[in-house]
mmCIF file with all atom_site columns, C-alpha atoms in Angstrom:
data_model
loop_
_atom_site.group_PDB
_atom_site.id
_atom_site.type_symbol
_atom_site.label_atom_id
_atom_site.label_alt_id
_atom_site.label_comp_id
_atom_site.label_asym_id
_atom_site.label_entity_id
_atom_site.label_seq_id
_atom_site.pdbx_PDB_ins_code
_atom_site.Cartn_x
_atom_site.Cartn_y
_atom_site.Cartn_z
_atom_site.occupancy
_atom_site.B_iso_or_equiv
_atom_site.pdbx_formal_charge
_atom_site.auth_seq_id
_atom_site.auth_comp_id
_atom_site.auth_asym_id
_atom_site.auth_atom_id
_atom_site.pdbx_PDB_model_num
ATOM 1   C CA . MET A 1 1   ? 0.000   0.000  0.000   1.00 51.00 ? 516 MET A CA 1
ATOM 2   C CA . THR A 1 2   ? 1.362   3.433  -0.942  1.00 54.00 ? 517 THR A CA 1
ATOM 3   C CA . PRO A 1 3   ? 0.978   6.380  1.398   1.00 57.00 ? 518 PRO A CA 1
ATOM 4   C CA . ASN A 1 4   ? -1.664  8.940  0.495   1.00 58.00 ? 519 ASN A CA 1
ATOM 5   C CA . THR A 1 5   ? 0.196   11.936 -0.926  1.00 58.00 ? 520 THR A CA 1
ATOM 6   C CA . SER A 1 6   ? -1.236  15.285 -1.818  1.00 52.00 ? 521 SER A CA 1
ATOM 7   C CA . PRO A 1 7   ? -0.433  17.008 -5.078  1.00 51.00 ? 522 PRO A CA 1
ATOM 8   C CA . PRO A 1 8   ? 2.042   19.883 -4.796  1.00 51.00 ? 523 PRO A CA 1
ATOM 9   C CA . ALA A 1 9   ? 0.567   23.221 -3.806  1.00 49.00 ? 524 ALA A CA 1
ATOM 10  C CA . THR A 1 10  ? -0.053  25.550 -6.734  1.00 50.00 ? 525 THR A CA 1
ATOM 11  C CA . ASP A 1 11  ? 0.096   29.302 -6.895  1.00 50.00 ? 526 ASP A CA 1
ATOM 12  C CA . MET A 1 12  ? -3.466  30.443 -6.224  1.00 46.00 ? 527 MET A CA 1
ATOM 13  C CA . THR A 1 13  ? -2.954  34.110 -7.127  1.00 56.00 ? 528 THR A CA 1
ATOM 14  C CA . LEU A 1 14  ? -5.366  35.777 -9.474  1.00 70.00 ? 529 LEU A CA 1
ATOM 15  C CA . THR A 1 15  ? -4.058  36.645 -12.907 1.00 83.00 ? 530 THR A CA 1
ATOM 16  C CA . GLN A 1 16  ? -5.312  38.026 -16.172 1.00 88.00 ? 531 GLN A CA 1
ATOM 17  C CA . SER A 1 17  ? -4.376  36.992 -19.677 1.00 92.00 ? 532 SER A CA 1
ATOM 18  C CA . VAL A 1 18  ? -2.524  39.370 -21.953 1.00 93.00 ? 533 VAL A CA 1
ATOM 19  C CA . GLU A 1 19  ? -5.770  39.897 -23.881 1.00 94.00 ? 534 GLU A CA 1
ATOM 20  C CA . GLU A 1 20  ? -7.703  40.784 -20.709 1.00 95.00 ? 535 GLU A CA 1
ATOM 21  C CA . ILE A 1 21  ? -4.983  43.255 -19.735 1.00 95.00 ? 536 ILE A CA 1
ATOM 22  C CA . ARG A 1 22  ? -5.151  44.791 -23.220 1.00 96.00 ? 537 ARG A CA 1
ATOM 23  C CA . LEU A 1 23  ? -8.946  45.107 -23.005 1.00 97.00 ? 538 LEU A CA 1
ATOM 24  C CA . ALA A 1 24  ? -8.807  46.629 -19.517 1.00 97.00 ? 539 ALA A CA 1
ATOM 25  C CA . ALA A 1 25  ? -6.225  49.195 -20.637 1.00 97.00 ? 540 ALA A CA 1
ATOM 26  C CA . GLN A 1 26  ? -8.686  50.530 -23.221 1.00 98.00 ? 541 GLN A CA 1
ATOM 27  C CA . VAL A 1 27  ? -10.993 51.863 -20.495 1.00 98.00 ? 542 VAL A CA 1
ATOM 28  C CA . LEU A 1 28  ? -8.778  52.356 -17.444 1.00 98.00 ? 543 LEU A CA 1
ATOM 29  C CA . THR A 1 29  ? -7.217  55.703 -16.631 1.00 97.00 ? 544 THR A CA 1
ATOM 30  C CA . ASP A 1 30  ? -3.536  56.050 -17.454 1.00 96.00 ? 545 ASP A CA 1
ATOM 31  C CA . ASP A 1 31  ? -2.561  55.122 -13.892 1.00 96.00 ? 546 ASP A CA 1
ATOM 32  C CA . GLY A 1 32  ? -4.830  52.032 -14.085 1.00 96.00 ? 547 GLY A CA 1
ATOM 33  C CA . ARG A 1 33  ? -6.658  52.826 -10.853 1.00 97.00 ? 548 ARG A CA 1
ATOM 34  C CA . THR A 1 34  ? -10.144 53.650 -12.115 1.00 98.00 ? 549 THR A CA 1
ATOM 35  C CA . ILE A 1 35  ? -12.363 53.363 -15.171 1.00 98.00 ? 550 ILE A CA 1
ATOM 36  C CA . GLU A 1 36  ? -12.369 56.350 -17.510 1.00 98.00 ? 551 GLU A CA 1
ATOM 37  C CA . TRP A 1 37  ? -16.105 56.477 -18.219 1.00 98.00 ? 552 TRP A CA 1
ATOM 38  C CA . GLN A 1 38  ? -15.737 58.808 -21.201 1.00 98.00 ? 553 GLN A CA 1
ATOM 39  C CA . ARG A 1 39  ? -13.700 56.110 -22.949 1.00 98.00 ? 554 ARG A CA 1
ATOM 40  C CA . VAL A 1 40  ? -16.546 53.633 -22.477 1.00 98.00 ? 555 VAL A CA 1
ATOM 41  C CA . THR A 1 41  ? -19.028 56.179 -23.820 1.00 97.00 ? 556 THR A CA 1
ATOM 42  C CA . THR A 1 42  ? -16.825 56.805 -26.844 1.00 97.00 ? 557 THR A CA 1
ATOM 43  C CA . MET A 1 43  ? -16.706 53.056 -27.579 1.00 97.00 ? 558 MET A CA 1
ATOM 44  C CA . LEU A 1 44  ? -20.485 53.024 -27.714 1.00 97.00 ? 559 LEU A CA 1
ATOM 45  C CA . ALA A 1 45  ? -20.845 55.772 -30.327 1.00 94.00 ? 560 ALA A CA 1
ATOM 46  C CA . PRO A 1 46  ? -22.331 54.662 -32.596 1.00 91.00 ? 561 PRO A CA 1
ATOM 47  C CA . ALA A 1 47  ? -23.860 51.787 -30.660 1.00 92.00 ? 562 ALA A CA 1
ATOM 48  C CA . ASP A 1 48  ? -24.280 48.449 -32.367 1.00 95.00 ? 563 ASP A CA 1
ATOM 49  C CA . ARG A 1 49  ? -24.109 44.892 -31.095 1.00 95.00 ? 564 ARG A CA 1
ATOM 50  C CA . GLN A 1 50  ? -20.341 44.637 -31.658 1.00 96.00 ? 565 GLN A CA 1
ATOM 51  C CA . ALA A 1 51  ? -19.651 47.944 -29.887 1.00 97.00 ? 566 ALA A CA 1
ATOM 52  C CA . CYS A 1 52  ? -21.750 46.854 -26.906 1.00 97.00 ? 567 CYS A CA 1
ATOM 53  C CA . LYS A 1 53  ? -19.954 43.493 -26.684 1.00 97.00 ? 568 LYS A CA 1
ATOM 54  C CA . HIS A 1 54  ? -16.552 45.177 -26.901 1.00 97.00 ? 569 HIS A CA 1
ATOM 55  C CA . ALA A 1 55  ? -17.389 47.786 -24.256 1.00 98.00 ? 570 ALA A CA 1
ATOM 56  C CA . LEU A 1 56  ? -18.658 45.047 -21.947 1.00 97.00 ? 571 LEU A CA 1
ATOM 57  C CA . ALA A 1 57  ? -15.519 42.936 -22.472 1.00 97.00 ? 572 ALA A CA 1
ATOM 58  C CA . CYS A 1 58  ? -13.271 45.933 -21.768 1.00 98.00 ? 573 CYS A CA 1
ATOM 59  C CA . GLY A 1 59  ? -15.301 46.908 -18.711 1.00 98.00 ? 574 GLY A CA 1
ATOM 60  C CA . ASP A 1 60  ? -15.339 43.361 -17.331 1.00 97.00 ? 575 ASP A CA 1
ATOM 61  C CA . ALA A 1 61  ? -11.573 43.108 -17.755 1.00 97.00 ? 576 ALA A CA 1
ATOM 62  C CA . ALA A 1 62  ? -11.080 46.494 -16.089 1.00 98.00 ? 577 ALA A CA 1
ATOM 63  C CA . LEU A 1 63  ? -13.319 45.513 -13.159 1.00 98.00 ? 578 LEU A CA 1
ATOM 64  C CA . ALA A 1 64  ? -11.360 42.269 -12.719 1.00 96.00 ? 579 ALA A CA 1
ATOM 65  C CA . ARG A 1 65  ? -8.146  44.290 -12.720 1.00 96.00 ? 580 ARG A CA 1
ATOM 66  C CA . LEU A 1 66  ? -9.545  46.687 -10.110 1.00 97.00 ? 581 LEU A CA 1
ATOM 67  C CA . PHE A 1 67  ? -10.628 43.713 -8.001  1.00 96.00 ? 582 PHE A CA 1
ATOM 68  C CA . MET A 1 68  ? -7.075  42.373 -8.078  1.00 95.00 ? 583 MET A CA 1
ATOM 69  C CA . GLN A 1 69  ? -5.851  45.801 -6.936  1.00 95.00 ? 584 GLN A CA 1
ATOM 70  C CA . GLY A 1 70  ? -8.041  45.461 -3.841  1.00 96.00 ? 585 GLY A CA 1
ATOM 71  C CA . LYS A 1 71  ? -10.868 47.859 -4.692  1.00 97.00 ? 586 LYS A CA 1
ATOM 72  C CA . THR A 1 72  ? -13.872 47.451 -2.406  1.00 97.00 ? 587 THR A CA 1
ATOM 73  C CA . ALA A 1 73  ? -16.829 45.284 -3.374  1.00 96.00 ? 588 ALA A CA 1
ATOM 74  C CA . GLY A 1 74  ? -19.152 48.266 -2.997  1.00 96.00 ? 589 GLY A CA 1
ATOM 75  C CA . ARG A 1 75  ? -17.145 50.237 -5.514  1.00 97.00 ? 590 ARG A CA 1
ATOM 76  C CA . LEU A 1 76  ? -16.953 47.319 -7.951  1.00 98.00 ? 591 LEU A CA 1
ATOM 77  C CA . VAL A 1 77  ? -20.688 46.509 -7.921  1.00 97.00 ? 592 VAL A CA 1
ATOM 78  C CA . SER A 1 78  ? -21.453 50.195 -8.388  1.00 98.00 ? 593 SER A CA 1
ATOM 79  C CA . ASP A 1 79  ? -19.010 50.434 -11.291 1.00 98.00 ? 594 ASP A CA 1
ATOM 80  C CA . ARG A 1 80  ? -20.489 47.285 -12.887 1.00 98.00 ? 595 ARG A CA 1
ATOM 81  C CA . ALA A 1 81  ? -23.972 48.824 -12.697 1.00 98.00 ? 596 ALA A CA 1
ATOM 82  C CA . ARG A 1 82  ? -22.639 52.010 -14.295 1.00 98.00 ? 597 ARG A CA 1
ATOM 83  C CA . LEU A 1 83  ? -20.953 50.022 -17.076 1.00 98.00 ? 598 LEU A CA 1
ATOM 84  C CA . VAL A 1 84  ? -24.116 48.073 -17.837 1.00 97.00 ? 599 VAL A CA 1
ATOM 85  C CA . ASP A 1 85  ? -26.183 51.263 -17.645 1.00 97.00 ? 600 ASP A CA 1
ATOM 86  C CA . LEU A 1 86  ? -24.041 52.926 -20.313 1.00 98.00 ? 601 LEU A CA 1
ATOM 87  C CA . ILE A 1 87  ? -24.421 49.883 -22.564 1.00 98.00 ? 602 ILE A CA 1
ATOM 88  C CA . VAL A 1 88  ? -28.174 49.547 -21.991 1.00 97.00 ? 603 VAL A CA 1
ATOM 89  C CA . CYS A 1 89  ? -28.770 53.258 -22.600 1.00 97.00 ? 604 CYS A CA 1
ATOM 90  C CA . ALA A 1 90  ? -26.663 53.217 -25.781 1.00 97.00 ? 605 ALA A CA 1
ATOM 91  C CA . ALA A 1 91  ? -28.589 50.191 -27.062 1.00 97.00 ? 606 ALA A CA 1
ATOM 92  C CA . TRP A 1 92  ? -31.913 51.867 -26.228 1.00 97.00 ? 607 TRP A CA 1
ATOM 93  C CA . GLN A 1 93  ? -30.869 55.074 -28.003 1.00 96.00 ? 608 GLN A CA 1
ATOM 94  C CA . ALA A 1 94  ? -29.763 53.114 -31.074 1.00 96.00 ? 609 ALA A CA 1
ATOM 95  C CA . THR A 1 95  ? -32.868 50.950 -31.386 1.00 96.00 ? 610 THR A CA 1
ATOM 96  C CA . ALA A 1 96  ? -35.963 52.287 -29.663 1.00 94.00 ? 611 ALA A CA 1
ATOM 97  C CA . ALA A 1 97  ? -35.622 55.784 -28.217 1.00 94.00 ? 612 ALA A CA 1
ATOM 98  C CA . ASP A 1 98  ? -36.733 57.689 -31.327 1.00 92.00 ? 613 ASP A CA 1
ATOM 99  C CA . THR A 1 99  ? -39.691 55.411 -32.089 1.00 91.00 ? 614 THR A CA 1
ATOM 100 C CA . LEU A 1 100 ? -40.808 55.110 -28.454 1.00 92.00 ? 615 LEU A CA 1
ATOM 101 C CA . ALA A 1 101 ? -40.224 58.657 -27.248 1.00 88.00 ? 616 ALA A CA 1
ATOM 102 C CA . ASP A 1 102 ? -42.947 58.407 -24.580 1.00 88.00 ? 617 ASP A CA 1
ATOM 103 C CA . ALA A 1 103 ? -41.828 54.999 -23.268 1.00 92.00 ? 618 ALA A CA 1
ATOM 104 C CA . ALA A 1 104 ? -39.865 54.596 -20.060 1.00 93.00 ? 619 ALA A CA 1
ATOM 105 C CA . LEU A 1 105 ? -36.956 52.222 -19.633 1.00 95.00 ? 620 LEU A CA 1
ATOM 106 C CA . VAL A 1 106 ? -36.584 51.485 -15.911 1.00 96.00 ? 621 VAL A CA 1
ATOM 107 C CA . ALA A 1 107 ? -33.830 49.575 -14.150 1.00 96.00 ? 622 ALA A CA 1
ATOM 108 C CA . VAL A 1 108 ? -35.175 47.432 -11.300 1.00 96.00 ? 623 VAL A CA 1
ATOM 109 C CA . GLY A 1 109 ? -33.768 45.096 -8.670  1.00 94.00 ? 624 GLY A CA 1
ATOM 110 C CA . GLY A 1 110 ? -30.090 45.305 -7.796  1.00 94.00 ? 625 GLY A CA 1
ATOM 111 C CA . TYR A 1 111 ? -29.368 46.970 -11.119 1.00 95.00 ? 626 TYR A CA 1
ATOM 112 C CA . GLY A 1 112 ? -31.984 49.622 -10.307 1.00 95.00 ? 627 GLY A CA 1
ATOM 113 C CA . ARG A 1 113 ? -30.268 50.235 -6.960  1.00 96.00 ? 628 ARG A CA 1
ATOM 114 C CA . GLY A 1 114 ? -26.952 50.639 -8.740  1.00 96.00 ? 629 GLY A CA 1
ATOM 115 C CA . GLU A 1 115 ? -25.579 47.367 -7.367  1.00 96.00 ? 630 GLU A CA 1
ATOM 116 C CA . LEU A 1 116 ? -24.777 44.799 -10.012 1.00 96.00 ? 631 LEU A CA 1
ATOM 117 C CA . TYR A 1 117 ? -22.735 41.755 -9.064  1.00 94.00 ? 632 TYR A CA 1
ATOM 118 C CA . PRO A 1 118 ? -20.823 39.734 -11.662 1.00 91.00 ? 633 PRO A CA 1
ATOM 119 C CA . HIS A 1 119 ? -23.086 37.320 -13.553 1.00 91.00 ? 634 HIS A CA 1
ATOM 120 C CA . SER A 1 120 ? -26.236 38.907 -12.079 1.00 93.00 ? 635 SER A CA 1
ATOM 121 C CA . ASP A 1 121 ? -29.378 39.367 -14.110 1.00 94.00 ? 636 ASP A CA 1
ATOM 122 C CA . VAL A 1 122 ? -29.985 42.814 -15.522 1.00 95.00 ? 637 VAL A CA 1
ATOM 123 C CA . ASP A 1 123 ? -33.624 43.432 -14.667 1.00 95.00 ? 638 ASP A CA 1
ATOM 124 C CA . MET A 1 124 ? -35.446 46.117 -16.630 1.00 96.00 ? 639 MET A CA 1
ATOM 125 C CA . LEU A 1 125 ? -38.989 47.269 -17.107 1.00 96.00 ? 640 LEU A CA 1
ATOM 126 C CA . ILE A 1 126 ? -40.252 48.938 -20.273 1.00 94.00 ? 641 ILE A CA 1
ATOM 127 C CA . LEU A 1 127 ? -43.340 51.049 -19.637 1.00 93.00 ? 642 LEU A CA 1
ATOM 128 C CA . LEU A 1 128 ? -45.547 51.806 -22.644 1.00 90.00 ? 643 LEU A CA 1
ATOM 129 C CA . SER A 1 129 ? -48.856 53.496 -23.069 1.00 85.00 ? 644 SER A CA 1
ATOM 130 C CA . ASP A 1 130 ? -51.697 51.324 -24.378 1.00 82.00 ? 645 ASP A CA 1
ATOM 131 C CA . ALA A 1 131 ? -51.492 53.177 -27.703 1.00 75.00 ? 646 ALA A CA 1
ATOM 132 C CA . ASN A 1 132 ? -47.844 52.213 -28.160 1.00 66.00 ? 647 ASN A CA 1
ATOM 133 C CA . LYS A 1 133 ? -48.024 48.508 -27.417 1.00 72.00 ? 648 LYS A CA 1
ATOM 134 C CA . LEU A 1 134 ? -48.320 47.324 -31.011 1.00 74.00 ? 649 LEU A CA 1
ATOM 135 C CA . PRO A 1 135 ? -45.853 49.745 -32.647 1.00 82.00 ? 650 PRO A CA 1
ATOM 136 C CA . ALA A 1 136 ? -43.380 48.973 -29.846 1.00 89.00 ? 651 ALA A CA 1
ATOM 137 C CA . GLU A 1 137 ? -42.909 45.338 -30.790 1.00 89.00 ? 652 GLU A CA 1
ATOM 138 C CA . GLU A 1 138 ? -40.254 45.887 -33.447 1.00 93.00 ? 653 GLU A CA 1
ATOM 139 C CA . PRO A 1 139 ? -38.080 48.469 -31.643 1.00 94.00 ? 654 PRO A CA 1
ATOM 140 C CA . VAL A 1 140 ? -38.247 46.548 -28.332 1.00 94.00 ? 655 VAL A CA 1
ATOM 141 C CA . ALA A 1 141 ? -37.278 43.340 -30.144 1.00 95.00 ? 656 ALA A CA 1
ATOM 142 C CA . ALA A 1 142 ? -34.349 45.165 -31.779 1.00 96.00 ? 657 ALA A CA 1
ATOM 143 C CA . PHE A 1 143 ? -33.289 46.552 -28.367 1.00 96.00 ? 658 PHE A CA 1
ATOM 144 C CA . LEU A 1 144 ? -33.393 43.130 -26.728 1.00 95.00 ? 659 LEU A CA 1
ATOM 145 C CA . ALA A 1 145 ? -31.581 41.517 -29.652 1.00 94.00 ? 660 ALA A CA 1
ATOM 146 C CA . MET A 1 146 ? -28.777 44.072 -29.360 1.00 94.00 ? 661 MET A CA 1
ATOM 147 C CA . LEU A 1 147 ? -28.403 43.278 -25.680 1.00 92.00 ? 662 LEU A CA 1
#
């Protein structure tokens, strides 16, 4: 019978790939300590599906980097909500805002409180008048498809 041996301990530090570091650098300030929100906004103009995906990837990488720097959870969940809010608003402006000028797009739940944890649902409510229900189908579908 052989003695029960454990595998060697591995380095359990958090790391990011070169690609994640490159993505994070696109939205972090020059000193790398905070997100430069204007850079995210610029990425989203004009907003299309690819721009939204890229902004989200850059923001996620930047938030992971900030986490590794020891930023507080409160700050990170607030920044994630802000990131998602910029993307959602850009998608709404690009797909539905002009057609549904009297509609209201409302963030609810944790997202509505400005607290969005990684991998959390993004809960939204779209309020329409009875007159706008039918003409809203196409722009709302386009908005949801972009997201």
